[in-house]
Short mmCIF file of N, CA and C in Angstrom, two decimals:
data_model
loop_
_atom_site.label_atom_id
_atom_site.label_comp_id
_atom_site.label_asym_id
_atom_site.label_seq_id
_atom_site.Cartn_x
_atom_site.Cartn_y
_atom_site.Cartn_z
N MET A 1 -16.29 -16.93 5.89
CA MET A 1 -17.41 -15.92 5.44
C MET A 1 -16.41 -15.00 4.93
N THR A 2 -17.53 -14.44 3.54
CA THR A 2 -17.16 -13.24 3.29
C THR A 2 -18.01 -12.25 2.80
N GLY A 3 -17.45 -10.87 2.93
CA GLY A 3 -18.33 -9.65 2.67
C GLY A 3 -18.10 -9.54 1.00
N ARG A 4 -18.57 -8.34 0.72
CA ARG A 4 -18.47 -7.77 -1.00
C ARG A 4 -17.97 -6.40 -0.71
N ILE A 5 -17.21 -6.30 -2.06
CA ILE A 5 -16.58 -5.23 -1.95
C ILE A 5 -17.16 -4.79 -3.73
N ARG A 6 -16.82 -3.27 -4.12
CA ARG A 6 -17.06 -3.32 -5.43
C ARG A 6 -15.72 -2.69 -5.74
N HIS A 7 -15.03 -3.38 -6.70
CA HIS A 7 -13.97 -2.47 -7.30
C HIS A 7 -14.33 -1.07 -8.50
N GLU A 8 -14.06 -0.41 -8.48
CA GLU A 8 -14.38 0.71 -9.58
C GLU A 8 -13.66 0.45 -10.91
N THR A 9 -13.46 -0.52 -11.37
CA THR A 9 -12.58 -0.98 -12.51
C THR A 9 -14.06 -1.63 -12.93
N ASP A 10 -14.99 -1.96 -12.63
CA ASP A 10 -15.62 -2.39 -13.47
C ASP A 10 -17.08 -2.79 -12.36
N ALA A 11 -18.16 -3.43 -12.78
CA ALA A 11 -19.43 -3.63 -11.97
C ALA A 11 -19.14 -4.83 -11.36
N GLU A 12 -18.22 -5.53 -11.74
CA GLU A 12 -18.21 -7.01 -11.01
C GLU A 12 -17.99 -6.68 -9.18
N LEU A 13 -18.72 -7.55 -8.59
CA LEU A 13 -18.28 -7.63 -7.32
C LEU A 13 -16.94 -8.61 -6.83
N ILE A 14 -16.32 -8.51 -6.02
CA ILE A 14 -14.74 -9.42 -5.75
C ILE A 14 -15.32 -9.96 -4.04
N ASP A 15 -15.25 -10.81 -3.81
CA ASP A 15 -15.34 -11.47 -2.49
C ASP A 15 -14.22 -10.78 -1.90
N ARG A 16 -14.49 -10.11 -0.38
CA ARG A 16 -14.02 -9.75 0.46
C ARG A 16 -13.45 -10.52 1.41
N PRO A 17 -12.32 -11.29 2.12
CA PRO A 17 -12.10 -12.30 2.81
C PRO A 17 -12.62 -11.56 4.36
N ALA A 18 -13.19 -11.85 4.73
CA ALA A 18 -13.63 -11.65 6.41
C ALA A 18 -12.82 -11.58 7.33
N GLY A 19 -11.50 -12.71 7.20
CA GLY A 19 -10.67 -12.98 8.33
C GLY A 19 -9.30 -12.06 7.93
N GLY A 20 -9.31 -11.47 6.67
CA GLY A 20 -8.25 -10.64 6.18
C GLY A 20 -8.14 -11.25 5.26
N LEU A 21 -6.97 -10.61 4.38
CA LEU A 21 -6.31 -10.72 3.00
C LEU A 21 -5.84 -12.28 2.76
N GLU A 22 -6.26 -12.87 1.19
CA GLU A 22 -6.21 -13.75 0.66
C GLU A 22 -5.66 -13.42 -0.48
N ASP A 23 -4.54 -14.35 -0.86
CA ASP A 23 -3.77 -14.32 -2.19
C ASP A 23 -4.68 -13.87 -3.46
N ALA A 24 -5.48 -14.57 -3.60
CA ALA A 24 -6.60 -14.51 -4.52
C ALA A 24 -6.75 -13.24 -4.52
N TRP A 25 -7.35 -12.76 -3.97
CA TRP A 25 -7.99 -11.29 -3.31
C TRP A 25 -6.83 -9.98 -4.06
N VAL A 26 -5.75 -10.35 -3.45
CA VAL A 26 -4.38 -9.29 -3.53
C VAL A 26 -4.08 -9.54 -4.88
N GLY A 27 -4.22 -11.02 -5.81
CA GLY A 27 -4.05 -11.05 -7.45
C GLY A 27 -4.92 -10.15 -7.82
N ARG A 28 -6.12 -10.28 -7.88
CA ARG A 28 -7.42 -9.61 -8.41
C ARG A 28 -7.19 -7.93 -8.43
N TRP A 29 -6.44 -7.69 -7.29
CA TRP A 29 -6.20 -6.18 -6.93
C TRP A 29 -5.12 -5.92 -7.39
N ARG A 30 -4.22 -6.53 -7.72
CA ARG A 30 -2.32 -6.52 -8.65
C ARG A 30 -3.02 -6.35 -9.90
N ASP A 31 -4.23 -6.96 -10.82
CA ASP A 31 -4.40 -7.29 -12.04
C ASP A 31 -5.21 -6.24 -12.01
N ASP A 32 -6.09 -5.74 -11.22
CA ASP A 32 -6.84 -4.37 -11.84
C ASP A 32 -6.00 -3.09 -11.48
N MET A 33 -4.75 -3.18 -10.62
CA MET A 33 -4.42 -2.21 -10.67
C MET A 33 -3.34 -1.89 -11.95
N ARG A 34 -3.08 -2.91 -12.35
CA ARG A 34 -1.99 -2.52 -13.79
C ARG A 34 -2.79 -2.05 -14.64
N ALA A 35 -4.09 -2.55 -14.96
CA ALA A 35 -5.00 -2.38 -15.60
C ALA A 35 -5.52 -1.08 -15.40
N GLY A 36 -5.72 -0.10 -14.71
CA GLY A 36 -5.96 1.13 -14.49
C GLY A 36 -4.52 1.75 -14.99
N LEU A 37 -3.76 1.31 -14.26
CA LEU A 37 -2.29 2.17 -14.72
C LEU A 37 -2.09 2.29 -16.00
N ALA A 38 -2.50 0.98 -17.10
CA ALA A 38 -2.36 1.05 -18.20
C ALA A 38 -3.20 2.10 -18.94
N GLY A 39 -4.29 2.61 -18.25
CA GLY A 39 -5.31 3.31 -18.67
C GLY A 39 -4.81 4.83 -18.72
N LEU A 40 -4.21 4.92 -17.42
CA LEU A 40 -3.80 6.44 -16.67
C LEU A 40 -2.58 6.82 -17.62
N LEU A 41 -1.70 5.60 -18.08
CA LEU A 41 -0.65 6.19 -18.27
C LEU A 41 -0.67 6.42 -19.89
N GLY A 42 -1.37 5.29 -20.65
CA GLY A 42 -1.68 5.55 -21.92
C GLY A 42 -1.90 7.25 -22.37
N ARG A 43 -2.92 8.24 -21.37
CA ARG A 43 -3.16 9.43 -21.90
C ARG A 43 -2.41 10.39 -20.95
N PHE A 44 -1.20 10.09 -20.35
CA PHE A 44 -0.68 10.76 -19.71
C PHE A 44 -0.10 11.95 -20.25
N GLU A 45 1.14 12.00 -21.07
CA GLU A 45 1.93 12.73 -21.87
C GLU A 45 0.98 13.38 -22.86
N ALA A 46 0.07 13.21 -23.30
CA ALA A 46 -1.04 14.25 -24.06
C ALA A 46 -1.43 15.30 -23.35
N ARG A 47 -1.91 14.68 -22.23
CA ARG A 47 -2.91 15.91 -20.96
C ARG A 47 -1.80 16.40 -20.37
N PHE A 48 -0.57 16.16 -20.17
CA PHE A 48 0.48 17.00 -19.15
C PHE A 48 1.55 17.45 -19.86
N GLY A 49 1.83 16.81 -21.21
CA GLY A 49 2.79 17.50 -21.97
C GLY A 49 4.27 16.92 -21.81
N PHE A 50 4.17 15.81 -20.82
CA PHE A 50 5.60 15.33 -20.55
C PHE A 50 5.15 13.99 -20.08
N PRO A 51 6.26 12.85 -20.11
CA PRO A 51 5.99 11.38 -20.07
C PRO A 51 6.10 11.37 -18.32
N PRO A 52 5.25 10.47 -18.33
CA PRO A 52 5.19 10.27 -17.05
C PRO A 52 6.57 9.38 -16.02
N GLU A 53 6.76 9.09 -14.95
CA GLU A 53 7.51 8.52 -14.34
C GLU A 53 7.24 6.95 -14.42
N GLU A 54 8.27 6.04 -13.83
CA GLU A 54 7.90 4.45 -14.01
C GLU A 54 6.84 4.02 -12.96
N HIS A 55 5.95 3.48 -13.54
CA HIS A 55 5.18 3.24 -12.41
C HIS A 55 5.06 1.56 -12.35
N GLU A 56 4.93 0.91 -11.07
CA GLU A 56 4.92 -0.43 -11.15
C GLU A 56 4.14 -1.35 -10.07
N VAL A 57 3.72 -2.23 -10.58
CA VAL A 57 3.04 -2.96 -9.21
C VAL A 57 3.62 -4.38 -9.45
N ALA A 58 5.22 -4.69 -8.95
CA ALA A 58 5.76 -5.96 -9.24
C ALA A 58 5.65 -6.68 -7.73
N GLY A 59 6.06 -8.07 -8.22
CA GLY A 59 6.16 -8.94 -7.31
C GLY A 59 5.87 -10.14 -7.87
N PRO A 60 6.02 -11.46 -6.96
CA PRO A 60 5.88 -11.12 -5.67
C PRO A 60 7.30 -11.02 -4.99
N VAL A 61 7.33 -11.26 -3.86
CA VAL A 61 8.55 -11.11 -3.34
C VAL A 61 9.22 -12.34 -2.87
N SER A 62 10.46 -12.61 -2.70
CA SER A 62 11.30 -13.66 -2.29
C SER A 62 11.00 -14.05 -0.93
N GLU A 63 11.50 -15.62 -0.65
CA GLU A 63 11.08 -16.06 0.33
C GLU A 63 12.16 -15.55 1.25
N GLU A 64 13.48 -14.86 1.00
CA GLU A 64 14.25 -14.13 1.54
C GLU A 64 14.22 -13.16 1.72
N GLN A 65 13.38 -12.08 1.09
CA GLN A 65 12.78 -11.10 1.62
C GLN A 65 11.74 -10.97 2.83
N LEU A 66 10.71 -12.27 2.80
CA LEU A 66 9.70 -12.44 4.04
C LEU A 66 10.63 -12.55 5.20
N ALA A 67 11.53 -13.51 5.15
CA ALA A 67 12.37 -13.78 5.92
C ALA A 67 12.95 -12.28 6.75
N GLY A 68 13.59 -11.93 5.95
CA GLY A 68 13.80 -10.24 6.45
C GLY A 68 12.70 -9.64 7.16
N LEU A 69 11.67 -9.70 6.84
CA LEU A 69 10.48 -8.65 7.25
C LEU A 69 10.50 -9.17 8.71
N ALA A 70 10.17 -10.60 8.27
CA ALA A 70 9.85 -11.53 9.77
C ALA A 70 11.07 -11.03 11.12
N GLU A 71 12.11 -11.04 10.67
CA GLU A 71 13.14 -10.97 11.22
C GLU A 71 13.24 -9.81 11.93
N LEU A 72 13.01 -8.58 11.35
CA LEU A 72 12.94 -7.15 11.72
C LEU A 72 11.87 -7.24 12.89
N HIS A 73 10.73 -7.57 12.23
CA HIS A 73 9.27 -7.29 13.43
C HIS A 73 8.97 -8.53 14.25
N GLY A 74 9.48 -9.65 14.00
CA GLY A 74 8.83 -10.95 14.99
C GLY A 74 7.40 -11.07 14.98
N ASP A 75 7.01 -11.10 16.23
CA ASP A 75 5.79 -11.51 16.27
C ASP A 75 4.55 -10.10 16.29
N GLY A 76 5.12 -9.15 15.82
CA GLY A 76 4.60 -7.91 15.53
C GLY A 76 4.03 -7.97 13.81
N LEU A 77 4.52 -8.82 13.29
CA LEU A 77 4.23 -8.45 12.06
C LEU A 77 3.06 -9.22 11.30
N PRO A 78 2.12 -7.79 10.78
CA PRO A 78 0.80 -8.25 10.42
C PRO A 78 0.69 -9.21 9.33
N ALA A 79 -0.22 -10.16 9.39
CA ALA A 79 -0.28 -11.62 8.68
C ALA A 79 -0.85 -10.73 7.33
N ASP A 80 -1.68 -9.85 7.13
CA ASP A 80 -2.16 -9.13 6.13
C ASP A 80 -1.07 -8.68 5.26
N LEU A 81 0.18 -8.23 5.72
CA LEU A 81 1.32 -7.36 5.06
C LEU A 81 2.31 -8.72 4.65
N VAL A 82 1.96 -10.07 5.04
CA VAL A 82 2.69 -10.91 4.73
C VAL A 82 2.24 -11.67 3.45
N THR A 83 0.46 -11.90 3.49
CA THR A 83 -0.44 -12.03 2.54
C THR A 83 0.02 -11.15 1.17
N PHE A 84 0.16 -9.94 1.65
CA PHE A 84 0.37 -9.09 0.37
C PHE A 84 1.31 -9.24 -0.15
N HIS A 85 2.38 -9.27 0.61
CA HIS A 85 4.16 -9.30 -0.41
C HIS A 85 4.25 -10.74 -0.78
N ARG A 86 3.33 -11.90 -0.86
CA ARG A 86 3.59 -13.10 -1.30
C ARG A 86 3.02 -12.84 -2.62
N VAL A 87 2.11 -11.87 -2.72
CA VAL A 87 1.51 -11.72 -4.41
C VAL A 87 2.25 -10.30 -4.53
N VAL A 88 2.47 -9.41 -4.19
CA VAL A 88 2.75 -8.26 -5.00
C VAL A 88 4.25 -7.85 -3.86
N ALA A 89 5.64 -7.49 -4.51
CA ALA A 89 6.54 -7.23 -3.88
C ALA A 89 6.30 -5.57 -3.48
N GLU A 90 6.37 -5.07 -4.65
CA GLU A 90 6.14 -3.35 -4.41
C GLU A 90 5.22 -2.77 -5.25
N VAL A 91 5.04 -1.33 -4.71
CA VAL A 91 4.01 -0.69 -5.99
C VAL A 91 4.46 0.85 -5.97
N ASP A 92 4.97 1.52 -7.28
CA ASP A 92 5.46 2.56 -7.55
C ASP A 92 4.14 3.29 -8.29
N LEU A 93 3.70 4.49 -7.18
CA LEU A 93 2.96 5.58 -8.35
C LEU A 93 3.00 6.88 -8.00
N PRO A 94 4.39 7.12 -8.79
CA PRO A 94 4.70 8.29 -8.39
C PRO A 94 3.92 9.81 -9.19
N ASP A 95 3.08 9.19 -10.06
CA ASP A 95 2.25 10.24 -10.73
C ASP A 95 0.81 10.07 -10.16
N VAL A 96 0.30 9.73 -9.45
CA VAL A 96 -1.08 9.82 -8.93
C VAL A 96 -0.82 10.54 -7.54
N GLU A 97 -1.57 11.46 -7.68
CA GLU A 97 -1.71 12.49 -6.64
C GLU A 97 -0.46 13.01 -6.34
N ASN A 98 0.12 13.13 -4.89
CA ASN A 98 1.52 12.95 -4.95
C ASN A 98 2.19 12.30 -4.68
N GLY A 99 1.99 11.17 -5.01
CA GLY A 99 2.52 9.58 -5.43
C GLY A 99 2.30 8.81 -3.91
N TYR A 100 2.55 7.41 -4.62
CA TYR A 100 2.25 6.59 -3.34
C TYR A 100 3.58 5.58 -3.61
N TRP A 101 3.86 5.06 -2.61
CA TRP A 101 4.78 4.01 -2.62
C TRP A 101 4.65 2.64 -1.60
N ILE A 102 4.32 1.48 -2.09
CA ILE A 102 4.59 0.21 -0.93
C ILE A 102 5.87 -0.35 -1.25
N HIS A 103 6.89 -0.29 -0.33
CA HIS A 103 7.95 -0.85 -0.30
C HIS A 103 7.88 -2.07 -0.35
N SER A 104 9.34 -2.53 -1.09
CA SER A 104 9.77 -3.90 -0.97
C SER A 104 10.37 -3.87 0.21
N PRO A 105 10.02 -5.45 0.77
CA PRO A 105 10.84 -5.87 2.22
C PRO A 105 12.36 -5.73 2.15
N PRO A 106 12.76 -5.61 3.25
CA PRO A 106 14.44 -5.65 3.70
C PRO A 106 14.77 -7.29 3.25
N LEU A 107 15.73 -7.27 2.89
CA LEU A 107 16.69 -8.63 3.09
C LEU A 107 16.69 -8.99 4.69
N PRO A 108 17.18 -10.08 4.77
CA PRO A 108 17.79 -10.57 6.61
C PRO A 108 18.89 -9.67 6.20
N GLY A 109 18.84 -8.96 7.86
CA GLY A 109 20.13 -8.25 8.44
C GLY A 109 20.13 -6.67 8.09
N GLU A 110 19.22 -6.35 7.12
CA GLU A 110 18.66 -4.88 6.52
C GLU A 110 17.85 -4.22 7.48
N ASP A 111 18.01 -2.88 7.76
CA ASP A 111 17.04 -2.09 8.80
C ASP A 111 16.90 -1.18 7.83
N PRO A 112 15.84 -0.49 7.33
CA PRO A 112 15.50 0.72 6.30
C PRO A 112 15.67 1.84 7.32
N GLY A 113 15.28 1.75 8.68
CA GLY A 113 15.61 2.91 9.79
C GLY A 113 13.88 3.53 10.08
N HIS A 114 13.03 2.84 9.91
CA HIS A 114 11.49 3.49 9.82
C HIS A 114 11.57 2.94 11.55
N PRO A 115 10.37 3.85 11.93
CA PRO A 115 9.67 3.67 13.02
C PRO A 115 9.51 2.12 13.28
N ARG A 116 9.61 1.69 14.58
CA ARG A 116 8.80 0.66 15.16
C ARG A 116 8.04 0.24 16.38
N ARG A 117 7.85 1.60 16.71
CA ARG A 117 7.26 1.76 17.87
C ARG A 117 6.72 3.42 18.27
N LEU A 118 5.45 3.34 18.33
CA LEU A 118 4.87 4.78 19.12
C LEU A 118 5.23 5.01 20.13
N THR A 119 4.44 6.47 20.55
CA THR A 119 5.31 6.88 21.91
C THR A 119 3.88 6.24 22.92
N ASP A 120 2.97 5.73 22.50
CA ASP A 120 1.99 5.19 23.10
C ASP A 120 2.21 3.90 23.65
N GLY A 121 3.55 3.04 23.06
CA GLY A 121 3.66 2.14 23.06
C GLY A 121 2.84 0.88 21.84
N ARG A 122 2.31 1.34 21.09
CA ARG A 122 1.91 0.47 19.84
C ARG A 122 3.31 0.16 18.89
N ARG A 123 3.40 -1.09 18.64
CA ARG A 123 3.85 -1.71 17.52
C ARG A 123 3.93 -1.24 16.22
N VAL A 124 4.64 -0.52 15.29
CA VAL A 124 4.31 -0.33 13.89
C VAL A 124 4.97 -0.99 13.12
N VAL A 125 4.67 -1.56 11.90
CA VAL A 125 5.45 -1.93 10.46
C VAL A 125 5.20 -0.75 9.57
N VAL A 126 6.37 0.15 9.20
CA VAL A 126 6.07 0.79 8.05
C VAL A 126 6.19 0.23 6.69
N PHE A 127 4.92 0.23 5.90
CA PHE A 127 5.09 -0.60 4.52
C PHE A 127 5.35 0.37 3.47
N GLY A 128 5.02 1.82 3.36
CA GLY A 128 4.87 2.37 2.20
C GLY A 128 5.09 4.14 2.61
N SER A 129 5.01 4.69 1.53
CA SER A 129 5.24 6.31 1.52
C SER A 129 4.03 6.89 1.02
N ASP A 130 4.36 8.57 1.20
CA ASP A 130 3.46 9.15 -0.14
C ASP A 130 4.81 10.45 -0.06
N GLY A 131 4.14 11.03 -1.36
CA GLY A 131 5.30 12.21 -2.10
C GLY A 131 5.08 13.32 -1.18
N GLY A 132 4.35 13.07 -0.02
CA GLY A 132 4.48 14.62 0.94
C GLY A 132 4.98 14.31 2.35
N GLY A 133 6.00 13.57 2.09
CA GLY A 133 6.58 12.56 3.37
C GLY A 133 6.28 11.97 4.64
N GLY A 134 5.01 11.31 4.13
CA GLY A 134 4.44 10.63 5.30
C GLY A 134 4.79 9.06 4.88
N LEU A 135 4.78 8.49 6.29
CA LEU A 135 4.81 6.95 6.05
C LEU A 135 3.69 6.09 6.09
N PHE A 136 3.34 5.11 5.64
CA PHE A 136 2.08 4.07 6.00
C PHE A 136 2.68 3.15 6.71
N ALA A 137 1.83 2.68 7.56
CA ALA A 137 2.13 1.49 9.05
C ALA A 137 1.00 1.28 9.30
N LEU A 138 1.22 -0.15 9.38
CA LEU A 138 0.44 -1.01 10.16
C LEU A 138 0.69 -1.20 12.07
N THR A 139 -0.51 -1.26 12.69
CA THR A 139 -0.04 -1.66 13.93
C THR A 139 0.08 -3.07 14.27
N ALA A 140 0.75 -3.79 15.09
CA ALA A 140 0.69 -5.30 15.13
C ALA A 140 -0.74 -5.90 15.29
N GLY A 141 -0.63 -6.97 15.20
CA GLY A 141 -2.08 -7.58 15.24
C GLY A 141 -2.90 -7.80 14.32
N PRO A 142 -3.95 -8.55 14.27
CA PRO A 142 -5.03 -8.77 12.92
C PRO A 142 -6.10 -7.22 13.03
N GLY A 143 -6.16 -7.30 11.70
CA GLY A 143 -6.96 -6.04 11.45
C GLY A 143 -6.53 -5.15 11.89
N SER A 144 -5.88 -4.51 12.08
CA SER A 144 -5.17 -3.53 12.56
C SER A 144 -5.21 -1.83 11.66
N PRO A 145 -5.26 -1.09 11.91
CA PRO A 145 -5.91 0.28 10.93
C PRO A 145 -4.24 0.75 10.31
N VAL A 146 -4.64 1.37 9.19
CA VAL A 146 -3.31 1.73 8.26
C VAL A 146 -3.00 3.13 9.09
N LEU A 147 -2.06 3.53 9.36
CA LEU A 147 -1.64 4.98 10.18
C LEU A 147 -1.07 5.56 9.18
N ARG A 148 -0.87 6.77 8.69
CA ARG A 148 0.21 7.89 7.93
C ARG A 148 0.96 8.62 9.39
N LEU A 149 1.71 8.80 9.31
CA LEU A 149 3.19 9.10 10.29
C LEU A 149 3.34 10.24 9.33
N ALA A 150 3.21 11.33 9.76
CA ALA A 150 3.60 12.62 9.46
C ALA A 150 3.90 13.64 10.19
N GLY A 151 4.88 14.52 10.09
CA GLY A 151 4.92 15.39 11.26
C GLY A 151 5.60 15.18 12.20
N GLY A 152 5.52 14.15 12.96
CA GLY A 152 6.22 13.84 14.42
C GLY A 152 7.71 13.80 14.24
N SER A 153 8.06 13.38 15.31
CA SER A 153 9.61 13.30 15.62
C SER A 153 9.91 11.81 16.26
N PHE A 154 11.07 11.43 16.06
CA PHE A 154 11.57 10.52 17.14
C PHE A 154 11.47 11.13 18.92
N LEU A 155 10.82 10.31 19.82
CA LEU A 155 11.23 10.98 21.09
C LEU A 155 11.34 9.68 21.81
N GLY A 156 12.96 9.50 22.43
CA GLY A 156 13.18 8.00 22.89
C GLY A 156 13.23 7.41 22.04
N GLY A 157 13.51 7.02 21.01
CA GLY A 157 13.28 5.61 20.20
C GLY A 157 11.98 5.60 19.19
N ALA A 158 11.05 6.39 19.93
CA ALA A 158 9.47 5.75 19.46
C ALA A 158 9.22 7.46 18.25
N TYR A 159 8.09 6.82 17.39
CA TYR A 159 7.71 8.10 16.52
C TYR A 159 6.37 8.66 17.49
N ASP A 160 6.50 9.78 17.67
CA ASP A 160 5.23 10.88 17.85
C ASP A 160 3.82 10.50 17.79
N ALA A 161 3.36 9.68 18.62
CA ALA A 161 1.95 8.55 18.49
C ALA A 161 0.60 9.89 17.78
N ASP A 162 1.27 11.08 18.50
CA ASP A 162 0.35 12.43 17.90
C ASP A 162 0.57 12.65 16.77
N HIS A 163 1.29 12.25 15.76
CA HIS A 163 1.19 12.46 14.70
C HIS A 163 1.26 11.29 13.48
N ALA A 164 0.23 10.29 14.08
CA ALA A 164 -0.25 8.79 13.47
C ALA A 164 -1.28 8.98 13.52
N ALA A 165 -1.78 9.37 12.09
CA ALA A 165 -3.53 9.38 12.29
C ALA A 165 -3.94 8.05 11.26
N PRO A 166 -4.97 7.65 11.60
CA PRO A 166 -5.42 6.60 10.83
C PRO A 166 -6.21 6.72 9.51
N VAL A 167 -5.92 6.22 8.33
CA VAL A 167 -6.09 6.25 7.03
C VAL A 167 -7.14 5.95 6.43
N ALA A 168 -7.06 4.24 7.12
CA ALA A 168 -7.83 3.12 6.42
C ALA A 168 -7.89 2.19 7.84
N ALA A 169 -9.57 1.81 7.67
CA ALA A 169 -9.78 0.71 9.03
C ALA A 169 -8.44 -0.63 8.81
N ASP A 170 -8.14 -1.28 7.62
CA ASP A 170 -7.30 -2.16 7.90
C ASP A 170 -6.44 -1.93 6.36
N LEU A 171 -5.48 -3.26 5.79
CA LEU A 171 -4.78 -3.04 4.59
C LEU A 171 -5.59 -2.78 3.49
N GLN A 172 -6.73 -3.85 3.79
CA GLN A 172 -7.67 -4.45 2.44
C GLN A 172 -8.01 -2.46 1.85
N GLU A 173 -8.53 -2.16 2.92
CA GLU A 173 -9.37 -0.90 2.85
C GLU A 173 -8.64 0.06 1.89
N PHE A 174 -7.07 0.09 2.56
CA PHE A 174 -5.93 0.97 2.04
C PHE A 174 -5.91 0.87 0.62
N LEU A 175 -5.84 -0.55 0.00
CA LEU A 175 -5.34 -1.36 -1.00
C LEU A 175 -6.75 -0.73 -2.10
N THR A 176 -8.02 -0.84 -1.73
CA THR A 176 -9.02 -0.31 -1.87
C THR A 176 -8.93 0.83 -2.88
N SER A 177 -8.41 1.89 -1.46
CA SER A 177 -8.40 3.46 -1.81
C SER A 177 -7.42 3.47 -3.06
N LEU A 178 -6.37 2.80 -3.04
CA LEU A 178 -5.19 3.18 -4.05
C LEU A 178 -5.89 2.51 -5.50
N LEU A 179 -6.24 1.73 -5.33
CA LEU A 179 -7.05 1.41 -6.61
C LEU A 179 -8.32 2.16 -7.04
N ARG A 180 -8.76 2.77 -6.23
CA ARG A 180 -9.89 3.66 -6.62
C ARG A 180 -8.93 4.83 -7.52
N GLU A 181 -7.89 5.42 -6.30
CA GLU A 181 -7.55 6.79 -7.04
C GLU A 181 -7.03 6.47 -8.12
N VAL A 182 -6.49 5.45 -8.90
CA VAL A 182 -5.78 5.12 -9.93
C VAL A 182 -7.00 5.00 -11.24
N THR A 183 -7.90 4.27 -10.86
CA THR A 183 -8.93 4.06 -11.64
C THR A 183 -9.73 5.79 -11.99
N GLU A 184 -10.01 6.10 -10.86
CA GLU A 184 -10.47 8.01 -11.24
C GLU A 184 -9.44 8.52 -11.48
N ALA A 185 -8.32 8.10 -11.78
CA ALA A 185 -7.32 9.15 -12.52
C ALA A 185 -7.39 8.90 -13.87
N ALA A 186 -7.56 7.47 -14.29
CA ALA A 186 -7.31 6.87 -15.49
C ALA A 186 -8.71 7.29 -16.09
N ARG A 187 -9.75 7.36 -15.26
CA ARG A 187 -11.26 7.71 -15.80
C ARG A 187 -11.35 8.87 -16.04
N LYS A 188 -10.43 9.88 -15.54
CA LYS A 188 -10.58 11.16 -15.98
C LYS A 188 -9.61 11.83 -16.75
N GLY A 189 -8.73 11.04 -16.87
CA GLY A 189 -7.20 11.28 -17.55
C GLY A 189 -6.25 12.51 -16.88
N ASP A 190 -6.16 12.09 -15.66
CA ASP A 190 -5.42 12.91 -14.75
C ASP A 190 -4.71 12.04 -13.32
N GLY A 191 -3.93 12.18 -13.44
CA GLY A 191 -3.23 11.76 -12.26
C GLY A 191 -2.90 12.26 -11.05
N HIS A 192 -3.26 13.95 -11.44
CA HIS A 192 -2.80 14.93 -9.99
C HIS A 192 -4.13 15.36 -9.68
#
């Protein structure tokens, strides 16, 4: 069963899997994001008087990186994040709003030091960050919301849950929002 979402890059409707992300959807998102970035970056210097920083939608990750992610998070690793990384390794958008980054997964044995648990007991997987110091995380389990962790502290090895605010219902909604930011900025000719 699928639902429908409208990408802002064109009038075409793209199937949205009801059971979670699918490789084909992420591939279309990647291609739309790259096209939106090309439009934004093509006019950036003329508009702002300085060149843009490097933007990238790279991928996919290696099997070794997927193994590192699984090693770090075990059964708490959201399936949608694995699906995303099978198609896209990382996203660097330093000139979109305050900046957005989706991090490349660690290799086995590496630990980036991100929070993995909230003080309310929920397990989280940090997958990105923004230019304002916030981290983006998914909670363990299917259909988990994307949380922005900002302004909190570590308390007994866990991140303060009072500073974990939902920003999207799931990873797909988060990715769609990022695409909308890029395509809107390209349309206006304004990354900020």
